CSV table of C-alpha atoms and ligand atoms in Angstrom, one decimal:
chain,number,residue,atom,x,y,z
S,1,MET,CA,-31.3,3.0,-9.2
S,2,SER,CA,-29.5,5.1,-6.6
S,3,LEU,CA,-26.0,4.6,-5.3
S,4,ASN,CA,-25.5,2.4,-2.3
S,5,THR,CA,-24.8,4.8,0.6
S,6,SER,CA,-24.9,2.2,3.3
S,7,SER,CA,-21.2,2.3,4.3
S,8,ALA,CA,-18.2,4.6,4.5
S,9,PRO,CA,-17.4,7.2,1.9
S,10,LEU,CA,-15.9,5.7,-1.3
S,11,ARG,CA,-12.8,7.3,-3.0
S,12,VAL,CA,-12.7,6.9,-6.7
S,13,LEU,CA,-9.4,7.8,-8.6
S,14,VAL,CA,-9.8,8.7,-12.2
S,15,ILE,CA,-6.6,8.0,-14.0
S,16,VAL,CA,-5.7,10.0,-17.2
S,17,ALA,CA,-3.6,7.5,-19.1
S,18,SER,CA,-2.2,9.7,-22.0
S,19,THR,CA,0.7,12.0,-21.4
S,20,ARG,CA,1.6,13.6,-24.8
S,21,PRO,CA,1.3,17.3,-25.4
S,22,GLY,CA,-2.0,18.3,-27.0
S,23,ARG,CA,-3.7,15.1,-25.8
S,24,LEU,CA,-7.4,14.6,-25.5
S,25,GLY,CA,-7.2,12.7,-22.2
S,26,PRO,CA,-7.8,15.5,-19.7
S,27,ALA,CA,-10.9,16.7,-21.6
S,28,ILE,CA,-12.3,13.1,-21.4
S,29,ALA,CA,-11.6,12.9,-17.7
S,30,ASP,CA,-13.1,16.3,-17.0
S,31,TRP,CA,-16.3,15.3,-18.8
S,32,PHE,CA,-16.5,12.1,-16.8
S,33,VAL,CA,-16.1,13.9,-13.5
S,34,ARG,CA,-18.6,16.6,-14.5
S,35,ALA,CA,-21.2,14.0,-15.7
S,36,THR,CA,-21.0,12.0,-12.5
S,37,LEU,CA,-20.4,14.7,-9.9
S,38,PRO,CA,-24.0,15.2,-8.6
S,39,GLU,CA,-24.6,11.5,-8.3
S,40,ALA,CA,-21.2,11.0,-6.7
S,41,LYS,CA,-22.0,13.7,-4.1
S,42,ARG,CA,-25.3,12.1,-3.3
S,43,GLY,CA,-23.7,8.7,-2.9
S,44,GLY,CA,-20.9,9.9,-0.6
S,45,ILE,CA,-18.2,9.3,-3.3
S,46,THR,CA,-15.2,11.5,-3.7
S,47,VAL,CA,-13.7,11.6,-7.2
S,48,ASP,CA,-10.1,12.6,-7.6
S,49,VAL,CA,-8.1,12.8,-10.8
S,50,ALA,CA,-4.6,11.4,-11.3
S,51,ASP,CA,-3.2,12.8,-14.5
S,52,LEU,CA,-0.1,10.6,-15.4
S,53,ALA,CA,1.4,13.6,-17.3
S,54,ASP,CA,1.4,15.7,-14.0
S,55,ILE,CA,2.5,12.8,-11.9
S,56,GLY,CA,5.5,12.3,-14.2
S,57,LEU,CA,6.7,8.8,-13.2
S,58,PRO,CA,9.9,7.9,-14.9
S,59,LEU,CA,10.2,4.4,-16.6
S,60,LEU,CA,10.1,1.9,-13.7
S,61,ASP,CA,13.3,2.6,-11.7
S,62,GLU,CA,12.7,0.7,-8.4
S,63,PRO,CA,15.3,-2.0,-7.7
S,64,GLU,CA,12.9,-4.2,-5.6
S,65,HIS,CA,9.8,-6.0,-6.9
S,66,PRO,CA,6.8,-3.8,-6.0
S,67,SER,CA,5.2,-6.6,-4.1
S,68,SER,CA,7.9,-6.0,-1.4
S,69,GLY,CA,6.5,-2.6,-0.8
S,70,ILE,CA,10.1,-1.4,-0.6
S,71,TYR,CA,10.3,1.9,-2.5
S,72,LEU,CA,13.5,3.8,-2.9
S,73,HIS,CA,12.1,6.8,-4.6
S,74,GLU,CA,9.8,9.6,-3.4
S,75,HIS,CA,7.9,9.5,-6.7
S,76,THR,CA,7.0,5.9,-6.0
S,77,ARG,CA,6.0,6.6,-2.5
S,78,GLU,CA,3.8,9.5,-3.6
S,79,TRP,CA,2.1,7.3,-6.3
S,80,SER,CA,1.7,4.5,-3.7
S,81,ARG,CA,-0.1,6.9,-1.3
S,82,ARG,CA,-2.5,8.1,-4.0
S,83,VAL,CA,-3.3,4.6,-5.2
S,84,ALA,CA,-3.5,3.1,-1.7
S,85,ALA,CA,-6.0,5.8,-0.7
S,86,ALA,CA,-8.4,4.9,-3.5
S,87,ASP,CA,-11.2,2.3,-3.2
S,88,ALA,CA,-11.8,2.1,-7.0
S,89,PHE,CA,-10.5,3.4,-10.3
S,90,VAL,CA,-11.7,4.8,-13.6
S,91,VAL,CA,-9.1,4.6,-16.3
S,92,THR,CA,-9.6,7.1,-19.1
S,93,THR,CA,-7.5,5.7,-21.9
S,94,PRO,CA,-6.9,6.1,-25.6
S,95,GLU,CA,-5.7,3.3,-27.8
S,96,TYR,CA,-2.2,3.4,-29.1
S,97,ASN,CA,-1.4,0.9,-31.8
S,98,TYR,CA,-4.2,-1.4,-30.8
S,99,GLY,CA,-3.0,-1.4,-27.2
S,100,MET,CA,-2.8,0.6,-23.9
S,101,PRO,CA,-0.5,3.6,-23.6
S,102,ALA,CA,3.0,2.7,-22.3
S,103,ALA,CA,2.6,5.4,-19.5
S,104,LEU,CA,-0.4,3.5,-18.2
S,105,LYS,CA,1.3,0.1,-18.1
S,106,ASN,CA,4.3,1.8,-16.4
S,107,ALA,CA,2.1,3.3,-13.8
S,108,PHE,CA,0.5,-0.1,-13.0
S,109,ASP,CA,3.9,-1.8,-12.9
S,110,PHE,CA,5.3,0.6,-10.2
S,111,LEU,CA,3.0,-0.7,-7.5
S,112,TYR,CA,1.4,-4.0,-6.4
S,113,HIS,CA,-0.6,-4.3,-3.2
S,114,GLU,CA,-2.0,-0.9,-3.6
S,115,TRP,CA,-4.1,-2.0,-6.6
S,116,ALA,CA,-5.4,-5.2,-5.1
S,117,TRP,CA,-9.0,-6.0,-4.4
S,118,LYS,CA,-10.3,-2.9,-6.0
S,119,PRO,CA,-12.6,-2.5,-9.1
S,120,VAL,CA,-11.7,-0.6,-12.2
S,121,GLY,CA,-14.0,0.9,-14.8
S,122,PHE,CA,-12.9,2.2,-18.3
S,123,VAL,CA,-13.7,5.3,-20.4
S,124,SER,CA,-11.9,4.6,-23.7
S,125,TYR,CA,-11.6,6.7,-26.8
S,126,GLY,CA,-10.1,6.2,-30.2
S,127,ASN,CA,-10.9,6.0,-33.9
S,128,THR,CA,-12.9,3.1,-35.3
S,129,SER,CA,-12.6,0.8,-32.3
S,130,ALA,CA,-13.3,3.7,-29.8
S,131,GLY,CA,-10.3,2.5,-27.7
S,132,THR,CA,-11.8,-0.9,-26.9
S,133,ARG,CA,-8.7,-2.9,-27.8
S,134,SER,CA,-6.7,-0.8,-25.4
S,135,VAL,CA,-9.3,-1.7,-22.7
S,136,GLN,CA,-9.0,-5.4,-23.5
S,137,MET,CA,-5.3,-5.3,-23.1
S,138,THR,CA,-5.5,-3.3,-19.9
S,139,LYS,CA,-7.9,-5.9,-18.4
S,140,GLN,CA,-5.3,-8.6,-18.9
S,141,VAL,CA,-2.9,-6.5,-16.8
S,142,VAL,CA,-5.2,-5.4,-14.0
S,143,THR,CA,-6.5,-8.9,-13.3
S,144,THR,CA,-2.9,-9.9,-12.6
S,145,LEU,CA,-2.8,-7.1,-10.0
S,146,LYS,CA,-6.0,-8.6,-8.4
S,147,MET,CA,-8.2,-5.8,-9.6
S,148,MET,CA,-11.7,-6.4,-10.9
S,149,PRO,CA,-12.6,-4.9,-14.2
S,150,ILE,CA,-16.4,-4.0,-14.2
S,151,GLY,CA,-18.8,-4.6,-17.1
S,152,ALA,CA,-20.2,-1.1,-17.5
S,153,THR,CA,-18.1,0.9,-19.8
S,154,VAL,CA,-18.0,4.1,-22.0
S,155,ALA,CA,-16.3,3.9,-25.4
S,156,LEU,CA,-16.1,7.1,-27.4
S,157,ARG,CA,-15.4,7.3,-31.1
S,158,ILE,CA,-13.5,10.5,-31.4
S,159,ALA,CA,-15.2,11.5,-34.7
S,160,ASP,CA,-18.7,11.1,-33.2
S,161,SER,CA,-18.2,12.1,-29.6
S,162,THR,CA,-15.8,15.0,-29.6
S,163,ARG,CA,-15.4,18.3,-31.3
S,164,ASP,CA,-12.6,20.8,-30.9
S,165,GLY,CA,-11.0,18.7,-28.2
S,166,GLN,CA,-14.1,18.5,-26.0
S,167,VAL,CA,-16.6,15.8,-25.5
S,168,LEU,CA,-19.9,16.4,-27.2
S,169,GLU,CA,-22.1,16.0,-24.2
S,170,SER,CA,-25.5,14.3,-24.4
S,171,ALA,CA,-28.0,12.9,-21.9
S,172,GLY,CA,-27.2,9.4,-23.2
S,173,LEU,CA,-23.4,9.8,-22.7
S,174,ASP,CA,-23.8,11.3,-19.3
S,175,GLU,CA,-26.0,8.4,-18.2
S,176,ALA,CA,-23.4,5.9,-19.5
S,177,ALA,CA,-20.8,7.7,-17.3
S,178,ARG,CA,-23.1,7.5,-14.3
S,179,GLY,CA,-23.7,3.8,-15.1
S,180,VAL,CA,-19.9,3.2,-14.8
S,181,LEU,CA,-19.8,5.0,-11.4
S,182,ARG,CA,-22.8,3.1,-10.1
S,183,GLU,CA,-21.5,-0.3,-11.0
S,184,LEU,CA,-18.0,0.7,-9.7
S,185,SER,CA,-19.4,1.7,-6.4
S,186,ARG,CA,-21.4,-1.5,-5.9
S,187,VAL,CA,-18.5,-3.7,-6.7
S,188,ALA,CA,-16.1,-1.5,-4.6
S,189,ARG,CA,-18.3,-1.9,-1.5
S,190,ALA,CA,-18.6,-5.6,-2.1
S,191,MET,CA,-14.8,-6.0,-2.5
S,192,GLN,CA,-13.8,-3.8,0.5
S,193,PRO,CA,-13.7,-6.7,3.0
S,194,LEU,CA,-11.2,-8.5,0.7
S,195,GLY,CA,-8.7,-5.7,1.1
S,196,THR,CA,-8.4,-6.3,4.8
S,197,SER,CA,-8.3,-10.1,4.7
S,198,THR,CA,-5.7,-12.6,3.7
S,199,ASP,CA,-3.7,-11.7,0.6
S,200,GLY,CA,-0.3,-12.4,-1.0
S,201,GLY,CA,1.7,-10.9,1.9
S,202,ASP,CA,0.4,-13.5,4.4
S,203,THR,CA,3.2,-15.7,5.7
S,204,GLY,CA,0.7,-18.4,6.7
S,205,VAL,CA,2.7,-19.0,9.9
S,206,PRO,CA,0.3,-20.2,12.7
S,207,GLY,CA,0.4,-18.1,15.9
S,208,PRO,CA,0.3,-19.0,19.6
S,209,VAL,CA,-3.3,-17.8,19.9
S,210,GLU,CA,-6.2,-17.9,17.6
S,211,GLY,CA,-7.0,-15.2,15.0
S,212,LEU,CA,-3.4,-14.0,14.3
S,213,ARG,CA,-2.2,-13.2,10.8
S,214,LEU,CA,1.5,-12.4,10.2
S,215,THR,CA,2.2,-10.5,7.0
S,216,THR,CA,4.9,-8.4,5.5
S,217,ALA,CA,4.0,-4.8,6.1
S,218,ARG,CA,2.5,-2.8,3.3
S,219,PRO,CA,2.4,1.0,2.9
S,220,ASP,CA,-1.3,1.1,4.0
S,221,ASP,CA,-0.3,-0.6,7.3
S,222,LEU,CA,1.9,2.2,8.3
S,223,ALA,CA,-0.5,4.7,9.8
S,224,GLU,CA,-1.9,2.1,12.1
S,225,LEU,CA,1.6,0.9,12.8
S,226,LEU,CA,2.7,4.3,13.9
S,227,VAL,CA,-0.2,4.5,16.4
S,228,LEU,CA,0.7,1.1,17.8
S,229,GLN,CA,4.4,2.1,18.1
S,230,ARG,CA,3.6,5.2,20.0
S,231,CYS,CA,1.3,3.4,22.3
S,232,CYS,CA,3.9,0.7,23.0
S,233,TRP,CA,6.8,3.1,23.6
S,234,VAL,CA,4.8,5.2,26.1
S,235,GLN,CA,5.3,2.2,28.4
S,236,GLU,CA,9.1,2.4,27.6
S,237,ALA,CA,9.1,6.1,28.4
S,238,PHE,CA,7.7,5.4,31.8
S,239,ALA,CA,10.0,2.5,32.5
S,240,ASN,CA,13.1,4.4,31.5
S,241,ASP,CA,12.0,7.8,32.7
S,242,THR,CA,12.5,9.6,29.4
S,243,LEU,CA,10.5,10.8,26.5
S,244,ASP,CA,13.6,11.1,24.4
S,245,LEU,CA,13.0,7.8,22.5
S,246,ALA,CA,13.3,7.6,18.7
S,247,PRO,CA,10.1,5.4,18.3
S,248,LEU,CA,8.1,8.2,19.9
S,249,ARG,CA,9.6,10.9,17.6
S,250,GLU,CA,9.2,9.0,14.4
S,251,THR,CA,6.7,10.4,11.8
S,252,LEU,CA,4.7,8.6,9.2
S,253,ASP,CA,7.2,9.8,6.6
S,254,ASP,CA,10.0,8.3,8.7
S,255,LEU,CA,8.2,5.0,8.7
S,256,ARG,CA,7.6,5.1,5.0
S,257,ALA,CA,11.3,5.8,4.5
S,258,SER,CA,12.2,2.9,6.7
S,259,LEU,CA,10.4,0.6,4.3
S,260,SER,CA,13.3,1.1,1.9
S,261,THR,CA,16.0,0.1,4.5
S,262,TRP,CA,14.2,-2.4,6.7
S,263,GLN,CA,12.0,-5.4,6.2
S,264,LEU,CA,8.8,-4.9,8.3
S,265,TRP,CA,6.2,-7.4,9.5
S,266,CYS,CA,2.8,-6.9,11.0
S,267,VAL,CA,0.6,-9.1,13.0
S,268,ARG,CA,-3.1,-8.6,12.9
S,269,ARG,CA,-5.6,-10.3,15.2
S,270,HIS,CA,-9.1,-10.4,13.6
S,271,GLY,CA,-8.0,-7.5,11.5
S,272,ARG,CA,-6.6,-5.3,14.2
S,273,LEU,CA,-2.9,-4.5,14.2
S,274,VAL,CA,-1.5,-6.0,17.4
S,275,ALA,CA,2.2,-6.5,16.9
S,276,ALA,CA,5.1,-5.6,14.5
S,277,VAL,CA,8.8,-6.0,14.1
S,278,ARG,CA,11.5,-5.0,11.6
S,279,ALA,CA,14.9,-6.4,10.7
S,280,ARG,CA,17.8,-5.9,8.3
S,281,ALA,CA,21.2,-7.4,7.7
S,282,ARG,CA,24.5,-5.6,8.4
S,283,GLY,CA,27.5,-7.7,7.6
S,284,GLY,CA,27.0,-10.9,9.6
S,285,ALA,CA,24.5,-9.3,11.9
S,286,TRP,CA,20.8,-9.5,11.7
S,287,LEU,CA,19.5,-6.3,13.3
S,288,ILE,CA,16.1,-6.7,14.8
S,289,GLY,CA,14.2,-3.6,16.0
S,290,ARG,CA,10.9,-2.1,17.0
S,291,LEU,CA,9.5,-5.4,18.3
S,292,MET,CA,6.1,-4.3,19.7
S,293,VAL,CA,3.0,-6.0,21.0
S,294,ALA,CA,-0.2,-4.0,21.9
S,295,PRO,CA,-0.2,-3.7,25.7
S,296,ASP,CA,-3.6,-5.5,26.0
S,297,GLN,CA,-2.2,-8.5,24.1
S,298,ALA,CA,0.9,-8.9,26.2
S,299,GLY,CA,1.5,-12.2,28.0
S,300,GLU,CA,0.1,-14.4,25.3
S,301,GLY,CA,3.3,-15.4,23.7
S,302,ILE,CA,2.9,-13.1,20.6
S,303,GLY,CA,6.2,-11.3,21.2
S,304,SER,CA,8.3,-14.5,21.6
S,305,TRP,CA,6.6,-16.0,18.5
S,306,LEU,CA,7.2,-12.9,16.4
S,307,LEU,CA,10.8,-12.7,17.6
S,308,SER,CA,11.4,-16.4,16.7
S,309,TYR,CA,9.8,-15.8,13.2
S,310,VAL,CA,12.0,-12.8,12.4
S,311,GLU,CA,15.1,-14.6,13.5
S,312,GLY,CA,14.2,-17.3,11.0
S,313,GLN,CA,14.1,-14.7,8.3
S,314,ALA,CA,17.8,-13.9,8.7
S,315,PRO,CA,19.9,-14.5,5.5
S,316,ASP,CA,22.1,-17.6,5.4
S,317,GLU,CA,25.3,-15.7,6.1
S,318,THR,CA,24.1,-14.3,9.4
S,319,THR,CA,26.4,-15.1,12.3
S,320,HIS,CA,24.3,-13.5,15.1
S,321,CYS,CA,21.1,-11.5,15.9
S,322,GLU,CA,21.3,-8.1,17.6
S,323,LEU,CA,18.8,-5.9,19.3
S,324,PHE,CA,18.5,-2.9,21.7
S,325,THR,CA,16.1,-2.1,24.5
S,326,GLY,CA,16.0,0.4,27.3
S,327,HIS,CA,18.2,-0.6,30.3
S,328,ARG,CA,15.2,-0.4,32.6
S,329,SER,CA,12.9,-2.4,30.3
S,330,THR,CA,13.0,-5.4,32.5
S,331,ARG,CA,10.1,-7.1,30.8
S,332,ASN,CA,11.7,-6.8,27.4
S,333,ILE,CA,15.1,-7.9,28.7
S,334,ALA,CA,13.5,-11.0,30.3
S,335,LEU,CA,11.8,-11.9,27.0
S,336,TYR,CA,15.0,-11.6,25.1
S,337,GLU,CA,17.0,-13.6,27.7
S,338,ARG,CA,14.4,-16.4,27.5
S,339,ALA,CA,14.9,-16.4,23.8
S,340,GLY,CA,18.6,-17.0,24.2
S,341,TYR,CA,20.0,-13.4,24.0
S,342,ALA,CA,22.8,-12.2,26.2
S,343,LEU,CA,23.5,-8.6,27.4
S,344,THR,CA,26.8,-7.5,25.8
S,345,ALA,CA,27.2,-4.9,28.5
S,346,THR,CA,25.5,-4.7,31.9
S,347,ASP,CA,25.6,-0.9,32.0
S,348,GLY,CA,23.4,1.1,29.8
S,349,THR,CA,24.9,3.0,26.8
S,350,PRO,CA,24.9,6.8,27.1
S,351,ASP,CA,21.5,6.9,25.5
S,352,GLY,CA,20.2,4.6,28.2
S,353,SER,CA,19.8,1.5,26.0
S,354,VAL,CA,21.3,-1.9,26.3
S,355,HIS,CA,22.6,-4.2,23.6
S,356,LEU,CA,21.8,-7.9,23.3
S,357,THR,CA,23.1,-10.5,21.0
S,358,LYS,CA,22.4,-14.1,20.2
S,359,GLN,CA,24.7,-16.3,18.2
S,360,ARG,CA,23.1,-18.2,15.3
S,361,GLN,CA,22.8,-21.9,15.9
S,362,LEU,CA,24.5,-23.9,13.2
S,363,THR,CA,22.2,-26.6,11.9
W,401,FMN,C1,1.0,6.7,-31.0
W,401,FMN,C2,-0.4,6.7,-31.4
W,401,FMN,C3,-1.0,5.5,-31.8
W,401,FMN,C4,-2.3,5.5,-32.1
W,401,FMN,N1,-2.9,4.3,-32.3
W,401,FMN,C5,-4.3,4.2,-32.5
W,401,FMN,C6,-4.9,2.9,-32.6
W,401,FMN,O1,-4.3,1.9,-32.6
W,401,FMN,N2,-6.3,3.0,-32.7
W,401,FMN,C7,-7.0,4.1,-32.6
W,401,FMN,O2,-8.2,4.0,-32.7
W,401,FMN,N3,-6.4,5.3,-32.5
W,401,FMN,C8,-5.1,5.4,-32.5
W,401,FMN,N4,-4.5,6.6,-32.3
W,401,FMN,C9,-5.3,7.8,-32.4
W,401,FMN,C10,-5.7,8.2,-31.0
W,401,FMN,O3,-6.9,7.5,-30.7
W,401,FMN,C11,-6.0,9.7,-30.9
W,401,FMN,O4,-4.9,10.4,-31.3
W,401,FMN,C12,-6.3,10.0,-29.5
W,401,FMN,O5,-6.6,11.4,-29.4
W,401,FMN,C13,-5.1,9.7,-28.6
W,401,FMN,O6,-5.4,10.0,-27.2
W,401,FMN,P1,-4.7,11.3,-26.5
W,401,FMN,O7,-5.0,12.5,-27.4
W,401,FMN,O8,-5.2,11.4,-25.2
W,401,FMN,O9,-3.2,11.0,-26.6
W,401,FMN,C14,-3.1,6.6,-32.0
W,401,FMN,C15,-2.5,7.8,-31.7
W,401,FMN,C16,-1.2,7.9,-31.3
W,401,FMN,C17,-0.5,9.2,-30.9
């Protein structure tokens, strides 16, 4: 049976789960990559190796729950990028004390959305049980992360299948490795649509027009968000006669960094990113920024709806909402005034923006 080549290239990440000096793990992963490479190439599959020893994650040190996508540390963001970029995983794991290595559990715990709706295959190794108890334990963890463990597996008894720290290669073993890749690719392609449809970040809030889905932003939304932002602020540049606008200068790294200081929300319409906003608390103020709606979707009430939603997310102690816009952005100013905001100064600030506030209604 050949690999299904009907859709886009598939990216498989092989995770080396052991980290101790002198470990067998890298040799097992190298063999798996070697054994599957020709078939992967034919099937349009790229295979990348993530060695947890090289990645060097500390014990989980993020203050927020990973499902928030708010990452304080660059090591988390880097791990997030690698995992988010993969469509499927192969975990090469030993068995430690009848279970999975702590480094592997830790690497899973660091992230959340990045793992979801992706299949995972296993290449285990160990003594009498060939690492299968480690795999059973790992399956319990990965299903919580909405991953799908596949049935095909390779389980190597170290005494039978390795010599001098290397896998004793055989046609049968190589075929078993290819079997894992084949099943992984079939399941990954079947699961791909799930990754772009409703999941745990969905607010479930109905929109003013059909087909809208409002979610908290995830790291893998950011590239698209940056494109939308630039597109929206080109209009602002024309309206205010300046290119010197922060949203036009922002890079993908800046956006990633903003995830640790702002809450971000995205709106998709039939899968396409059409609007976004961000907010954060400062004292009694709820600062709202980067409210954007794709130009071709303007005039349908999406901006007002999103603004109202984000106002509703303000913490209880909020006294007022604040936002800025260009002093010549008449369309934006009109939208904010309709929503109850008042200009705090009629002249623009030195950077050409105006400041608007809205007192919070006491209920
Ligand atoms: C802390 C520790 C615990 C182990 N526990 C088991 C075990 O429960 N079952 C098993 O089959 N082998 C066990 N072993 C032996 C490992 O299967 C063997 O050392 C293997 O090479 C470990 O993988 P690594 O070299 O990639 O670290 C254990 C090894 C270590 C270091």
